[in-house]
Amino acid sequence: MAMAAGACCCACPSPSSSPSSSLSHRPRRRRQMLTPVSMCCSSSSSSLLSPPSPPPRVPAALALARGNGGGGRLRIFSGSANPLLAQEISCYLGMELGKIKIKRFADGEIYVQLQESVRGCDVFLVQPTCPPANENLMELLIMIDACRRASAKTITAVIPYFGYARADRKMQGRESIAAKLVANLITEAGAHRVLACDLHSGQSIGYFDIPVDHVYGQPVILDYLASKTICPSDVVVVSPDVGGVARARAFAKKLSDAPLAIVDKRRHGHNQTEVVNLIGDVRGKVAIMVDDMIDTAGTISKGAELLHEEGARAVYACSTHAVLSPPALERLSGGLFQEVIITNTVPVVQHQSFPQLTVLSVANLLGETIWRVHDDCSVSSIFQ
């Protein structure tokens, strides 16, 4: 499993990040985290993306505030779902994780106790609701309740991967809309805000009655692709299904309007799909498949098979969330993909690694967003 190198000066695991997103820690005069990129067409050996232009300087007043204890009322706590990501976020912000005690009783009940004061503080709880989804969701709710009862000023649930996001509408009669139910639970538990990364569908934002900051993992993946030596004219971006066309089109636009292809599939049941045909031309091209998540990898692997049948020279898979439920590892490592590029919104354990897998870190992205929320700065400007 390849891990992109990242700079980190404290004694924590080195976060995976792209070549252009290596950021030093606070306090310091900082550059903006992410900048637009464009295609480079000078030669067949040119990189897929040209290096980003120099970013503007941070205003002196803001840099001074960051250096003089501006984060004194900022607290970050980690649940047990993805502590490594939480540690990388705190490392980026130049602070330590808050002390919290989480344990399970013999009957499986969850106990949470904050071991430091949060009275009057802006508290950020990092807890993706990845598998085991129900355990991690309940732990998040209890963490929120503990912060509310400890008189935190604001409580933000940082949910890099939002479980139940696919249950966002009724496809058949007598089905629940679990995404709305989970949104209600988080709100009623006492959260004031949610920070989520690449929700399965944008409509899920409307299920919350509290503000939602929705960030995207695409810039992290695009920065990594900047290091690849792929001729821009050979690239085609592929959506693995019709529902992901908007996501793939936005990705292709960042690649200087690369051509788009769509895999037409039919879903016969949960985690059961059948590929029907391909819309677009991929012959002799390097196909970059873009999706928000990889669960059992059925959709993306069947799409890759079709792309090879249609003459694609190589296939890359790019996804923000790698749930990797069985038999995803067998499908992804079977030789269909040149490289599988994911992020660490969901923790990837050692036994899930394989040679084609590259894990990028979203810690810098989430860390920058957390600081901007705490400092009442714009979040959307990160992606402009």
Coordinates of C-alpha atoms in Angstrom, one line a residue:
M1 CA 0.0 0.0 0.0
A2 CA 1.5 3.3 -1.1
M3 CA 1.3 6.3 1.3
A4 CA 1.9 9.8 0.0
A5 CA 4.5 11.6 2.1
G6 CA 3.5 14.6 4.3
A7 CA 5.4 16.8 6.6
C8 CA 4.7 16.7 10.3
C9 CA 6.9 18.1 13.0
C10 CA 5.3 16.6 16.0
A11 CA 5.5 13.0 17.3
C12 CA 2.5 11.7 15.4
P13 CA 2.0 9.5 12.3
S14 CA 3.0 11.3 9.2
P15 CA -0.2 12.2 7.3
S16 CA -0.5 11.2 3.6
S17 CA -0.9 14.2 1.4
S18 CA -0.2 15.5 -2.0
P19 CA 3.1 17.1 -3.1
S20 CA 1.5 20.6 -3.2
S21 CA -0.3 20.4 0.2
S22 CA 2.6 20.0 2.6
L23 CA 1.9 22.6 5.3
S24 CA 3.8 23.5 8.4
H25 CA 2.2 23.9 11.8
R26 CA 0.8 26.9 13.6
P27 CA 1.8 29.5 14.6
R28 CA 3.2 30.9 11.3
R29 CA 2.3 33.0 8.3
R30 CA 0.4 30.5 6.2
R31 CA -0.4 30.0 2.6
Q32 CA -3.9 29.1 1.4
M33 CA -4.2 25.3 1.4
L34 CA -5.7 24.5 -2.0
T35 CA -5.4 26.3 -5.3
P36 CA -6.9 25.6 -8.8
V37 CA -4.9 23.5 -11.2
S38 CA -5.0 23.3 -15.0
M39 CA -3.9 20.8 -17.6
C40 CA -0.4 20.8 -19.0
C41 CA -0.1 19.8 -22.7
S42 CA 3.5 20.5 -23.5
S43 CA 4.5 17.0 -24.3
S44 CA 3.5 13.4 -24.0
S45 CA 5.6 13.0 -20.8
S46 CA 4.2 16.0 -19.1
S47 CA 2.4 15.6 -15.8
L48 CA -1.4 15.4 -15.7
L49 CA -1.7 18.7 -14.0
S50 CA 0.5 21.7 -14.0
P51 CA 1.9 23.0 -10.7
P52 CA -0.4 25.4 -8.9
S53 CA 0.3 29.1 -9.0
P54 CA 1.7 30.8 -5.9
P55 CA -1.2 31.3 -3.4
P56 CA -2.0 34.7 -1.9
R57 CA -0.6 35.6 1.5
V58 CA -2.7 35.3 4.6
P59 CA -3.7 38.8 6.0
A60 CA -1.3 39.9 8.7
A61 CA -4.1 40.4 11.3
L62 CA -5.3 36.8 10.8
A63 CA -1.8 35.4 11.0
L64 CA -1.3 37.4 14.2
A65 CA -4.5 36.0 15.7
R66 CA -3.5 32.5 14.9
G67 CA -0.1 33.0 16.4
N68 CA -1.3 34.6 19.7
G69 CA -3.5 31.9 21.1
G70 CA -6.4 32.3 18.7
G71 CA -7.1 28.6 19.3
G72 CA -7.2 28.9 23.1
R73 CA -11.0 28.1 23.0
L74 CA -10.6 25.3 20.4
R75 CA -10.8 21.7 21.5
I76 CA -10.6 18.6 19.4
F77 CA -11.6 15.2 20.6
S78 CA -11.4 11.9 18.8
G79 CA -13.8 8.9 19.0
S80 CA -12.5 5.4 18.6
A81 CA -13.5 5.1 14.9
N82 CA -10.5 6.8 13.3
P83 CA -8.0 8.1 15.9
L84 CA -5.1 8.3 13.5
L85 CA -7.0 10.9 11.3
A86 CA -7.9 12.9 14.4
Q87 CA -4.2 12.9 15.5
E88 CA -3.2 14.1 12.0
I89 CA -5.8 16.9 12.2
S90 CA -4.5 18.1 15.6
C91 CA -1.0 17.8 14.3
Y92 CA -1.8 20.1 11.4
L93 CA -3.4 22.6 13.8
G94 CA -0.3 22.5 16.1
M95 CA -2.3 21.3 19.2
E96 CA -2.9 18.2 21.1
L97 CA -6.1 16.1 21.1
G98 CA -8.4 16.6 24.1
K99 CA -8.4 14.0 26.8
I100 CA -11.4 11.7 26.7
K101 CA -12.2 8.4 28.2
I102 CA -14.3 5.9 26.1
K103 CA -15.0 2.4 27.2
R104 CA -17.5 -0.4 26.7
F105 CA -19.2 -2.1 29.6
A106 CA -19.6 -5.9 29.7
D107 CA -23.0 -5.7 28.2
G108 CA -21.8 -3.5 25.3
E109 CA -23.0 -0.2 26.5
I110 CA -20.7 2.8 25.8
Y111 CA -19.3 5.1 28.5
V112 CA -17.8 8.5 27.6
Q113 CA -16.2 11.0 30.0
L114 CA -14.3 14.2 29.0
Q115 CA -11.2 14.5 31.1
E116 CA -10.7 18.2 30.7
S117 CA -12.9 21.3 30.9
V118 CA -14.7 22.4 27.7
R119 CA -16.8 25.1 29.3
G120 CA -17.2 28.0 26.9
C121 CA -15.1 26.2 24.2
D122 CA -15.7 25.4 20.5
V123 CA -15.5 21.6 20.5
F124 CA -14.9 19.5 17.4
L125 CA -15.6 15.7 17.7
V126 CA -13.9 13.7 15.0
Q127 CA -15.9 10.5 14.5
P128 CA -16.7 8.9 11.1
T129 CA -19.7 6.5 11.3
C130 CA -17.9 3.8 9.3
P131 CA -18.2 0.1 10.1
P132 CA -19.3 -0.9 12.7
A133 CA -21.7 1.9 11.8
N134 CA -24.1 1.5 14.7
E135 CA -21.4 1.4 17.3
N136 CA -19.6 4.4 16.0
L137 CA -22.8 6.4 15.5
M138 CA -23.9 5.7 19.1
E139 CA -20.5 6.7 20.4
L140 CA -20.7 10.0 18.5
L141 CA -24.1 10.7 20.0
I142 CA -22.9 10.0 23.6
M143 CA -19.8 12.2 23.0
I144 CA -22.1 15.1 21.8
D145 CA -24.2 14.6 24.9
A146 CA -21.2 14.7 27.2
C147 CA -20.0 17.9 25.7
R148 CA -23.4 19.5 25.9
R149 CA -23.7 18.6 29.6
A150 CA -20.1 20.0 30.1
S151 CA -21.3 23.4 28.9
A152 CA -19.4 23.6 25.7
K153 CA -20.1 26.8 23.8
T154 CA -20.5 25.0 20.4
I155 CA -20.3 21.4 19.4
T156 CA -19.3 20.4 15.8
A157 CA -19.6 16.8 14.8
V158 CA -16.7 16.2 12.3
I159 CA -18.0 13.2 10.3
P160 CA -15.5 12.4 7.5
Y161 CA -17.6 9.5 6.4
F162 CA -21.4 9.8 7.0
G163 CA -22.9 6.3 7.4
Y164 CA -26.5 5.7 6.3
A165 CA -26.0 8.4 3.6
R166 CA -27.2 6.0 0.9
A167 CA -30.6 5.6 2.6
D168 CA -31.5 9.2 1.5
R169 CA -34.8 8.5 -0.3
K170 CA -37.5 5.9 -0.7
M171 CA -37.0 3.6 -3.6
Q172 CA -39.8 1.3 -2.7
G173 CA -42.9 1.4 -0.5
R174 CA -42.6 1.1 3.3
E175 CA -38.8 1.9 3.3
S176 CA -37.2 4.2 5.9
I177 CA -35.1 7.3 5.1
A178 CA -32.4 6.5 7.5
A179 CA -30.2 9.5 6.5
K180 CA -32.9 11.8 7.8
L181 CA -33.2 9.8 11.0
V182 CA -29.5 9.9 11.7
A183 CA -29.5 13.7 11.0
N184 CA -32.3 14.1 13.6
L185 CA -30.4 12.0 16.2
I186 CA -27.2 14.1 15.8
T187 CA -29.2 17.3 16.1
E188 CA -31.3 16.2 19.1
A189 CA -28.1 15.0 20.8
G190 CA -27.0 18.6 21.0
A191 CA -24.7 19.2 18.0
H192 CA -24.7 22.8 16.7
R193 CA -22.9 22.1 13.4
V194 CA -21.8 19.2 11.2
L195 CA -18.7 19.0 9.1
A196 CA -19.0 16.3 6.5
C197 CA -16.8 15.1 3.6
D198 CA -18.2 14.0 0.3
L199 CA -21.8 13.1 1.2
H200 CA -23.3 10.5 -1.0
S201 CA -25.9 13.1 -2.3
G202 CA -26.1 16.8 -1.7
Q203 CA -29.7 16.5 -0.6
S204 CA -28.6 15.0 2.7
I205 CA -27.5 18.5 3.8
G206 CA -31.2 19.5 3.8
Y207 CA -31.9 16.7 6.3
F208 CA -30.1 18.6 9.1
D209 CA -31.8 21.5 10.9
I210 CA -28.3 22.8 11.9
P211 CA -25.6 24.3 9.7
V212 CA -23.6 21.7 7.6
D213 CA -20.1 22.5 6.2
H214 CA -19.7 20.1 3.2
V215 CA -16.1 19.7 2.0
Y216 CA -14.8 17.6 -0.9
G217 CA -11.9 15.2 -1.2
Q218 CA -11.4 15.9 -4.9
P219 CA -8.7 18.5 -4.4
V220 CA -6.6 16.1 -2.4
I221 CA -6.9 13.5 -5.2
L222 CA -6.3 16.0 -7.9
D223 CA -3.1 17.2 -6.2
Y224 CA -1.9 13.6 -6.1
L225 CA -2.7 13.2 -9.8
A226 CA -0.5 16.2 -10.5
S227 CA 2.5 13.9 -9.7
K228 CA 1.5 11.3 -12.4
T229 CA 3.2 11.4 -15.8
I230 CA 0.2 10.9 -17.9
C231 CA -0.3 12.7 -21.2
P232 CA -3.3 15.0 -20.7
S233 CA -4.7 14.2 -24.2
D234 CA -4.9 10.5 -23.2
V235 CA -7.2 11.1 -20.1
V236 CA -10.9 10.4 -20.0
V237 CA -12.9 10.7 -16.8
V238 CA -15.5 7.9 -16.2
S239 CA -18.6 7.9 -14.0
P240 CA -19.3 4.4 -12.8
D241 CA -23.1 5.1 -12.9
V242 CA -25.5 7.7 -14.1
G243 CA -26.0 9.0 -10.5
G244 CA -22.4 10.1 -10.3
V245 CA -22.3 12.1 -13.6
A246 CA -22.3 15.5 -11.8
R247 CA -19.4 14.4 -9.6
A248 CA -17.4 13.1 -12.6
R249 CA -18.1 16.2 -14.7
A250 CA -16.8 18.4 -11.9
F251 CA -13.7 16.3 -11.6
A252 CA -13.2 16.4 -15.4
K253 CA -13.6 20.2 -15.4
K254 CA -10.7 20.4 -13.0
L255 CA -8.7 18.4 -15.6
S256 CA -9.2 21.2 -18.1
D257 CA -12.5 19.7 -19.3
A258 CA -11.2 16.2 -20.0
P259 CA -13.7 14.1 -22.0
L260 CA -16.4 12.2 -20.0
A261 CA -17.7 8.7 -20.3
I262 CA -20.5 7.0 -18.4
V263 CA -21.1 3.4 -17.4
D264 CA -24.8 2.5 -17.7
K265 CA -25.7 -0.1 -15.0
R266 CA -28.8 -1.7 -13.6
R267 CA -29.2 -2.3 -9.8
H268 CA -31.0 -5.6 -9.0
G269 CA -30.7 -5.2 -5.2
H270 CA -28.5 -3.9 -2.4
N271 CA -24.8 -4.3 -3.5
Q272 CA -26.0 -6.1 -6.7
T273 CA -25.4 -4.4 -10.0
E274 CA -25.2 -5.3 -13.7
V275 CA -23.3 -3.3 -16.2
V276 CA -25.2 -2.8 -19.5
N277 CA -23.2 -0.5 -21.8
L278 CA -20.7 2.4 -22.0
I279 CA -21.6 5.9 -23.1
G280 CA -18.5 7.6 -24.5
D281 CA -15.1 6.6 -26.1
V282 CA -12.3 5.2 -24.1
R283 CA -10.3 3.3 -26.7
G284 CA -6.5 3.9 -26.2
K285 CA -7.2 6.2 -23.3
V286 CA -6.3 6.3 -19.6
A287 CA -9.6 6.0 -17.8
I288 CA -10.0 7.6 -14.4
M289 CA -13.1 6.3 -12.6
V290 CA -14.4 8.7 -10.0
D291 CA -16.9 7.7 -7.2
D292 CA -17.7 8.9 -3.7
M293 CA -17.2 5.5 -2.1
I294 CA -16.1 2.0 -2.7
D295 CA -18.1 -0.6 -0.7
T296 CA -18.0 -4.1 -2.1
A297 CA -16.4 -2.7 -5.3
G298 CA -19.0 -4.4 -7.5
T299 CA -19.9 -1.3 -9.5
I300 CA -16.4 0.0 -10.0
S301 CA -14.9 -3.4 -10.9
K302 CA -17.6 -4.3 -13.4
G303 CA -17.2 -0.9 -14.9
A304 CA -13.4 -1.5 -15.2
E305 CA -14.0 -4.8 -17.0
L306 CA -16.2 -3.0 -19.5
L307 CA -13.6 -0.3 -20.0
H308 CA -10.9 -2.8 -20.8
E309 CA -13.2 -4.6 -23.2
E310 CA -13.8 -1.2 -24.9
G311 CA -10.0 -0.7 -25.4
A312 CA -9.0 1.4 -22.4
R313 CA -5.2 1.4 -22.0
A314 CA -5.2 1.7 -18.2
V315 CA -7.8 2.2 -15.5
Y316 CA -7.4 4.2 -12.3
A317 CA -10.0 4.2 -9.5
C318 CA -10.4 7.3 -7.4
S319 CA -12.7 7.4 -4.4
T320 CA -13.0 9.4 -1.2
H321 CA -14.4 6.8 1.1
A322 CA -13.1 3.2 1.1
V323 CA -15.5 1.1 3.1
L324 CA -14.0 -2.1 1.5
S325 CA -16.6 -4.6 2.5
P326 CA -15.9 -8.2 1.3
P327 CA -15.2 -9.1 -1.4
A328 CA -13.8 -5.6 -2.3
L329 CA -10.2 -6.5 -1.7
E330 CA -10.3 -9.4 -4.2
R331 CA -12.0 -7.3 -6.8
L332 CA -9.7 -4.3 -6.5
S333 CA -6.4 -6.3 -6.4
G334 CA -7.3 -8.6 -9.3
G335 CA -5.4 -6.7 -11.9
L336 CA -8.2 -4.5 -13.4
F337 CA -6.7 -1.3 -12.0
Q338 CA -3.4 0.4 -12.5
E339 CA -3.9 2.2 -9.2
V340 CA -6.7 2.5 -6.6
I341 CA -6.5 6.0 -5.0
I342 CA -8.5 6.6 -1.8
T343 CA -8.4 8.8 1.2
N344 CA -8.3 8.0 4.9
T345 CA -11.8 9.2 5.8
V346 CA -12.4 5.5 6.7
P347 CA -9.4 3.9 8.4
V348 CA -7.6 1.3 6.2
V349 CA -6.0 -1.5 8.3
Q350 CA -2.9 -3.3 7.4
H351 CA -4.6 -6.5 6.1
Q352 CA -6.6 -4.4 3.6
S353 CA -3.5 -3.2 1.8
F354 CA -2.4 -4.4 -1.7
P355 CA 0.2 -3.1 -4.1
Q356 CA -2.1 -1.0 -6.2
L357 CA -3.6 0.9 -3.2
T358 CA -2.6 4.5 -2.5
V359 CA -4.1 6.2 0.6
L360 CA -4.1 10.0 0.8
S361 CA -4.8 12.0 3.9
V362 CA -7.6 14.6 4.2
A363 CA -6.2 15.7 7.6
N364 CA -4.9 19.0 6.2
L365 CA -8.2 19.7 4.5
L366 CA -10.3 19.0 7.6
G367 CA -7.9 20.8 9.8
E368 CA -8.0 23.9 7.7
T369 CA -11.8 23.7 7.7
I370 CA -12.0 23.3 11.4
W371 CA -9.8 26.4 11.9
R372 CA -11.9 28.5 9.6
V373 CA -15.2 27.4 11.3
H374 CA -13.6 28.3 14.7
D375 CA -12.3 31.6 13.3
D376 CA -15.6 32.5 11.5
C377 CA -13.8 32.5 8.1
S378 CA -15.1 31.3 4.7
V379 CA -14.9 27.6 4.1
S380 CA -15.9 27.6 0.4
S381 CA -12.9 29.8 -0.5
I382 CA -10.7 26.7 0.2
F383 CA -12.0 25.2 -3.1
Q384 CA -11.9 28.3 -5.3

